[in-house]
XYZ file of C-alpha atoms in Angstrom:
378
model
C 3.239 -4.552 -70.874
C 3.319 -0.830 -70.001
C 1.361 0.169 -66.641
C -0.780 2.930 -66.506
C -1.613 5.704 -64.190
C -4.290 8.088 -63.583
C -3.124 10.619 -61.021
C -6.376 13.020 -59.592
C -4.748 16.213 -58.585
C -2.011 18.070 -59.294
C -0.605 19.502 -56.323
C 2.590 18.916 -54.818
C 1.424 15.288 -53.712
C 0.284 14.499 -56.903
C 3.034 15.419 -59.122
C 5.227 14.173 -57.170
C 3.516 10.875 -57.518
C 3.407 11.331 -60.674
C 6.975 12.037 -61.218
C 7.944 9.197 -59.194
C 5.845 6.372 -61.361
C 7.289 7.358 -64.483
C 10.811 6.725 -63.280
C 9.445 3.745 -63.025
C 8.356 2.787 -66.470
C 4.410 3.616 -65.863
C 2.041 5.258 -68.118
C 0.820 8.577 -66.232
C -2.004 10.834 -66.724
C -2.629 13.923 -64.462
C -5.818 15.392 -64.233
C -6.237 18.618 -62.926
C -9.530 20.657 -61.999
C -8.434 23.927 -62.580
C -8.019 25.484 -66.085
C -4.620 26.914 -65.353
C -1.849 27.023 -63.081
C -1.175 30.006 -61.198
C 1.450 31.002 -58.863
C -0.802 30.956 -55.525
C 0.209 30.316 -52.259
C 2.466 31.432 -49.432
C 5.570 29.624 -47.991
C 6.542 26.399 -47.086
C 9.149 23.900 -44.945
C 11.082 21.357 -46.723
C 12.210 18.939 -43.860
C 14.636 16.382 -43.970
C 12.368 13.540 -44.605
C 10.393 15.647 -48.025
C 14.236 16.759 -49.227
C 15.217 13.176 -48.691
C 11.821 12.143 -51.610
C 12.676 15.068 -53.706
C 16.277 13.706 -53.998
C 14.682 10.248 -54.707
C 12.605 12.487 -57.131
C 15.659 13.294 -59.239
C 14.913 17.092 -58.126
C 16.614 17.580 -54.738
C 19.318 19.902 -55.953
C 17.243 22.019 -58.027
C 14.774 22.501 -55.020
C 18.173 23.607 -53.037
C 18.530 26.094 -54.751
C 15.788 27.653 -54.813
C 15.520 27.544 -50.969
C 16.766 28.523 -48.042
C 18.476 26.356 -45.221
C 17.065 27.325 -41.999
C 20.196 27.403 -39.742
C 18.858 28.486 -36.644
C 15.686 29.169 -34.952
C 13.446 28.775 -31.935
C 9.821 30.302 -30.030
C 9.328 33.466 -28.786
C 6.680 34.869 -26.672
C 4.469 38.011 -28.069
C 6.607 40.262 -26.804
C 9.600 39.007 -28.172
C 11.656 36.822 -25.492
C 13.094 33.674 -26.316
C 11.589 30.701 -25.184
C 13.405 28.309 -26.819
C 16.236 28.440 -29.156
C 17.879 26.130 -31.903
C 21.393 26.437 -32.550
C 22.716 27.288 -35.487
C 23.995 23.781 -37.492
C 22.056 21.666 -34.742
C 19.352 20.886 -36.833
C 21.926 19.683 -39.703
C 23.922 17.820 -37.052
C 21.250 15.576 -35.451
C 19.213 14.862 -39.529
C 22.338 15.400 -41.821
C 20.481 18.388 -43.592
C 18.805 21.901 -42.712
C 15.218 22.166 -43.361
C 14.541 24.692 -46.285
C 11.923 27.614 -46.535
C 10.535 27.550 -49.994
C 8.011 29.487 -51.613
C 4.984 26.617 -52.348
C 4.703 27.575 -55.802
C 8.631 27.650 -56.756
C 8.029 24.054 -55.397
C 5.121 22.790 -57.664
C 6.963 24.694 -60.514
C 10.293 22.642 -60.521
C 7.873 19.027 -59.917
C 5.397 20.400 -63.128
C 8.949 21.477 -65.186
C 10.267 18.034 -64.307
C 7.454 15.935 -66.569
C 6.880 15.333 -70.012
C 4.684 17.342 -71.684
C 1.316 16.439 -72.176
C 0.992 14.466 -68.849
C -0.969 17.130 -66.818
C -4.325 17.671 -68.488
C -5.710 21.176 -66.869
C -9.093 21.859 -66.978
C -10.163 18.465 -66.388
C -12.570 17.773 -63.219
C -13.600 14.429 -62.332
C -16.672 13.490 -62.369
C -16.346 9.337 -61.838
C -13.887 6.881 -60.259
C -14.665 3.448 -59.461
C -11.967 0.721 -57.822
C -11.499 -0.844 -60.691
C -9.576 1.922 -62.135
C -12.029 3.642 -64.160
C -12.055 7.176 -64.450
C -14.045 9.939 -65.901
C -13.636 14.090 -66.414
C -15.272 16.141 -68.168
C -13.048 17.166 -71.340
C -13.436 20.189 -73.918
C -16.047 18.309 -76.178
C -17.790 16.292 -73.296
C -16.872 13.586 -70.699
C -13.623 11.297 -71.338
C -12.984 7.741 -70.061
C -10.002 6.221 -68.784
C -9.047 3.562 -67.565
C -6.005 2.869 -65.381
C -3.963 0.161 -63.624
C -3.745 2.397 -60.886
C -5.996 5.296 -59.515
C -4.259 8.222 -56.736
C -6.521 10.313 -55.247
C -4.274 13.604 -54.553
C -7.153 15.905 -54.668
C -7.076 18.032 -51.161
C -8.663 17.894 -48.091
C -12.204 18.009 -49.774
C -11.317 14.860 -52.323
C -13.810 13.846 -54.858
C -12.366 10.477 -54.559
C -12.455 10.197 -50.893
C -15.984 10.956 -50.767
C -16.910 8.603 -53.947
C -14.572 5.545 -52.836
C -14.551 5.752 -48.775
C -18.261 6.992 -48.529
C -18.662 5.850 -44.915
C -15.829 8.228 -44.015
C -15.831 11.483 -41.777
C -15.002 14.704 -43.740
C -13.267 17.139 -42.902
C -13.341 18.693 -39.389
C -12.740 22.340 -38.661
C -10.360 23.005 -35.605
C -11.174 26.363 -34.211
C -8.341 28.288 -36.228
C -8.562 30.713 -38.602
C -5.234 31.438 -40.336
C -3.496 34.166 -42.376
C -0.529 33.562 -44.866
C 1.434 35.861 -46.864
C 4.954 36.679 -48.441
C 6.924 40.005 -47.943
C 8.913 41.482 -50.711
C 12.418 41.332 -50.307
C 13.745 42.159 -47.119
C 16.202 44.291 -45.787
C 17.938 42.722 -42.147
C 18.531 39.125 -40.975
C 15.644 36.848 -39.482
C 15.423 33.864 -38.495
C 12.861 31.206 -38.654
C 10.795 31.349 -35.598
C 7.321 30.914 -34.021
C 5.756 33.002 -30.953
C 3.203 32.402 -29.606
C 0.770 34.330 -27.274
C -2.858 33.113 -25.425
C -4.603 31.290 -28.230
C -2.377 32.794 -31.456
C 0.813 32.306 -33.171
C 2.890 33.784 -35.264
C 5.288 32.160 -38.092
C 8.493 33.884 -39.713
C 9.972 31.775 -42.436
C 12.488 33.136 -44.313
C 12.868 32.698 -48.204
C 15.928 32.302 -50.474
C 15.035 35.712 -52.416
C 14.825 37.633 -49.384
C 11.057 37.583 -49.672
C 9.622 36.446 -46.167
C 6.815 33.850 -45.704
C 4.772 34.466 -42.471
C 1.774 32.726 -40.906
C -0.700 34.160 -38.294
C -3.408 31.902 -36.309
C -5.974 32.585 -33.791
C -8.961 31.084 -32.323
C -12.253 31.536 -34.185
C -14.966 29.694 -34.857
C -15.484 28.300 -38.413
C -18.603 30.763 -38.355
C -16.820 34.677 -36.968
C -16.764 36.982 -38.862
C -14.302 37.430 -42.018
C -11.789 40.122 -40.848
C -8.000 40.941 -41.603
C -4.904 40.255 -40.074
C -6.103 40.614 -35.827
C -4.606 43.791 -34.463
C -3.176 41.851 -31.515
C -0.275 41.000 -33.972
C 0.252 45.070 -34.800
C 1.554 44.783 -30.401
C 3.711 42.045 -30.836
C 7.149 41.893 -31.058
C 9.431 43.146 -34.042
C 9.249 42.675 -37.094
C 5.898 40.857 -36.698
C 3.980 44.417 -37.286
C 6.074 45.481 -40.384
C 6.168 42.226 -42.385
C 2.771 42.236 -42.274
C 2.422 45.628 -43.150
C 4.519 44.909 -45.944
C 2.931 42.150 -47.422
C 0.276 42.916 -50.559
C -2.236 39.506 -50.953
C -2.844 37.981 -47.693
C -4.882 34.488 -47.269
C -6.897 33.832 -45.136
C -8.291 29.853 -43.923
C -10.061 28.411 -41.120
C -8.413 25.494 -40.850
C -9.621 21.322 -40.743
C -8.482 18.367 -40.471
C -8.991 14.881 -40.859
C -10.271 14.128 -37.001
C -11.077 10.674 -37.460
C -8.483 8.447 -39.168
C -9.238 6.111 -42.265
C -8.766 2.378 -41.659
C -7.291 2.155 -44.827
C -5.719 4.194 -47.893
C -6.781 1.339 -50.737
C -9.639 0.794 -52.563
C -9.271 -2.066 -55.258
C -6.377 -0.281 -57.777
C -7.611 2.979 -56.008
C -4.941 4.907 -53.624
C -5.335 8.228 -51.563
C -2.348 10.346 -50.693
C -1.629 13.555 -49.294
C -4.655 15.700 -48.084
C -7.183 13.445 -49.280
C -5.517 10.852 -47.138
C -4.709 12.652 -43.779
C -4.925 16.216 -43.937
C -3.562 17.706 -40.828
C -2.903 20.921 -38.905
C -0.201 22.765 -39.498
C 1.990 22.516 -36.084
C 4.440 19.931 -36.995
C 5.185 21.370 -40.789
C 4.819 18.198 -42.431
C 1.620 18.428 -44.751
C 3.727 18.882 -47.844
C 6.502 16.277 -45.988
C 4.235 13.602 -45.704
C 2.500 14.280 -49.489
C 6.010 13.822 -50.357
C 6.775 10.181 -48.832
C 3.748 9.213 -49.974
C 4.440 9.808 -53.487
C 8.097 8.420 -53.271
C 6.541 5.159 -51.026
C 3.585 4.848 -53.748
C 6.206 5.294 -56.964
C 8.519 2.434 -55.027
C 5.952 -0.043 -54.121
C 3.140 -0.006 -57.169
C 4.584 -2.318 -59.253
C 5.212 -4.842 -56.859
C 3.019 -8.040 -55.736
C 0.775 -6.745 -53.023
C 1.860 -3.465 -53.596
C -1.054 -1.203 -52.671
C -1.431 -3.263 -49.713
C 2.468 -2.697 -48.992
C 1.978 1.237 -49.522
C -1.357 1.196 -46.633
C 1.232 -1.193 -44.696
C 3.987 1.794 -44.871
C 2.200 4.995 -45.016
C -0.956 5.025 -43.242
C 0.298 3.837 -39.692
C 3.464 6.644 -40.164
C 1.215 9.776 -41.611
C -1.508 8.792 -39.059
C 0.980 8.922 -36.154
C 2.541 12.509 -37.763
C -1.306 13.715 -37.918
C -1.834 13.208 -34.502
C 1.137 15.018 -33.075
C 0.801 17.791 -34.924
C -3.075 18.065 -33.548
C -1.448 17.654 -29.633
C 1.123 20.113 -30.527
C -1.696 22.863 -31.733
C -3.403 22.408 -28.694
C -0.382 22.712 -26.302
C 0.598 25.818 -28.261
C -0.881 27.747 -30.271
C -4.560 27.137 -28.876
C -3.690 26.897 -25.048
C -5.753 30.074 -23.937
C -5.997 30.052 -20.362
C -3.284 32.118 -18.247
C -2.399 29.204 -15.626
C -1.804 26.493 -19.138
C -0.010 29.493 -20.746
C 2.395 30.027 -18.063
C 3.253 26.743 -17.433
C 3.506 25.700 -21.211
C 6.332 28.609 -21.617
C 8.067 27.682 -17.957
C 8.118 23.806 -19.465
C 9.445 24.855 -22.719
C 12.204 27.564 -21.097
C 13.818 24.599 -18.891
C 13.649 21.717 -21.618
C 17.091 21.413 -23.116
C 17.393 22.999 -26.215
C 18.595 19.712 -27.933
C 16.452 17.483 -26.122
C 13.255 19.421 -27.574
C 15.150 19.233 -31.105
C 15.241 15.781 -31.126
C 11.843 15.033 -29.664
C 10.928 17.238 -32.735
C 13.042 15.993 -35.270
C 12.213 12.168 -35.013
C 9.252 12.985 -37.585
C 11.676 14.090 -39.574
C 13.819 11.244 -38.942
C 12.825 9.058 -42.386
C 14.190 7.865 -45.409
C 12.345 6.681 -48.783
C 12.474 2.887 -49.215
C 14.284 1.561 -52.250
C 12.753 1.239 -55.107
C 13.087 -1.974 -57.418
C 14.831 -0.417 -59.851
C 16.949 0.781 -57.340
C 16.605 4.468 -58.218
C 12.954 6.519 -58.450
């Protein structure tokens, strides 16, 4: 008997889930809020661990090339001196791959190209899920029902399902960032991918396989300051910080959140959560869209199996839990330490901790393979 699927949210975490069930036989249905798809967003970093699940996707090499390997890297200060530095080939060396600077929407292009037509229904917001599977949106002539073996809630930070399923759970909870993304036309010179950091702000460099740049700026601010531009502190640090952004057309802007307080579990009856809705983190670590990733290729994998939602909390909530809450430590030991005496000491500790000793402390979260499926291919 065929399986079937409803899949709430078509991001990156979603389609990928998506993607991954119906290599394995199952019946899926995407529904997406949105009436259209539209090439938004900035940049992201493919680790080892989310290249590893888009190879068990069937779409590794197509997401190769349309990235580019980061070879070598590091963190600078504002004004421009190395604190730390990544060799060039290390990072393949200790994980068996580079990681890969992508633009986010070349990403969910190739995972939306790579299923059947008719499987993502836009313009379809949710309105009802219970646990048993039952689902309802709101469709062109009026509300449609579904009903589905198995429910993933892969709708964002602010999930519909999360709220309707795990009622007694915390919300999201802002960190005291505000953010700013955008991507450079083409550009002219070498870069590398690199973070500095100054008292209480960062700066991100990521470069992308066009020659387009994708660049990330955070400061303190409370969720409540007032909406401004890209901070002028960034015009007075180092090159090229003040030219890409001067470059750069549509900028974002966020204040960023988080999942603070941990769920005690991702299940609900035949009801899953993955992604953002499950354990939306900070940014520090780069492993949002990593994590979205292993839990699609971990859900596709496990769903079919005896106990297999309960195998999927098993795997994927302890692991995505842990990444969450080193990537909130590393925030606060970098980018928001604002004090001179922290500051100081933060850069002296990272200038005299070997350069592949900090790799690997860094790379274990990337350190992770997909489990096998029981087909024995996703």
């Amino acid at each position: 008997m065929t399986r079937t699927a409803v899949v709430i949210g078509a991001g990156i975490g979603g389609l990928s889930a998506a993607l991954g069930l119906l290599r394995q036989g199952w019946t899926v249905t995407v529904l997406e809020r949105a009436p259209e798809f539209r090439p938004v967003g900035a940049g992201l970093v493919l680790q080892a661990n989310g290249l590893r699940c888009l190879d068990a996707l069937g779409v590794g090499d197509a997401v190769r090339d349309h990235g580019r390997p980061d070879v070598s890297g590091g963190t600078r200060r504002a004004d421009g001196r190395w604190l730390a530095r990544v060799p060039a080939g290390e990072l393949e060396r200790v994980l068996g791959t580079p990681a890969l600077g992508v633009h986010r929407a070349t990403l969910h292009e190739l995972l939306l190209g790579a299923l059947p037509a008719g499987v993502v229904r836009t313009g379809a917001p949710v309105t009802a899920v219970t646990a048993e599977g039952q689902v309802t949106y709101d469709g062109p002539a009026g509300p449609v029902h579904l009903r589905a073996d198995l429910g993933g809630g892969a709708d964002g930070i602010n999930s519909v399902v999360r709220r309707t399923l795990w009622p007694d759970a915390a919300g999201p909870a802002p960190i005291g960032v505000r953010a700013w993304r955008g991507v450079t036309p083409p550009w002219r010179g070498d870069l590398v991918v690199a973070i500095s950091w100054g008292p209480g702000a960062e700066f991100g460099i990521v470069p992308l396989t066009d020659g387009r740049v994708y660049w990330f700026a955070a400061v303190n601010a409370a969720p409540t300051a007032p909406a401004t531009g890209v901070p002028d502190r960034f015009h007075r640090w180092h090159d090229p910080i003040p030219a890409l952004i001067a470059a750069t057309g549509t900028v974002l802007r966020d204040d960023l959140a988080c999942l603070d307080e941990p769920l005690s579990t991702y299940v609900r009856g035949r009801v899953v959560l993955l992604g953002d809705a499950a354990h939306a983190m900070t940014p520090n670590l780069g492993q949002g869209a990593n994590q979205a990733l292993e839990d699609a290729v971990v859900l596709a994998a496990v769903a079919g199996r005896p106990g297999g939602l309960a195998a999927y909390d098993a795997q994927r909530r302890p692991r995505s839990q842990q990444v969450a809450r080193a990537s909130r430590a590393i925030g606060r030991f970098g980018q928001q330490l604002e004090h001179p005496v922290a500051v100081a000491a933060r850069d002296t500790v990272m200038r005299l901790t070997p350069p592949r000793l900090a790799l690997r402390s860094m790379a274990r979260y990337a350190d992770w393979r997909p489990p096998a499926p029981p087909s024995g291919r996703l």
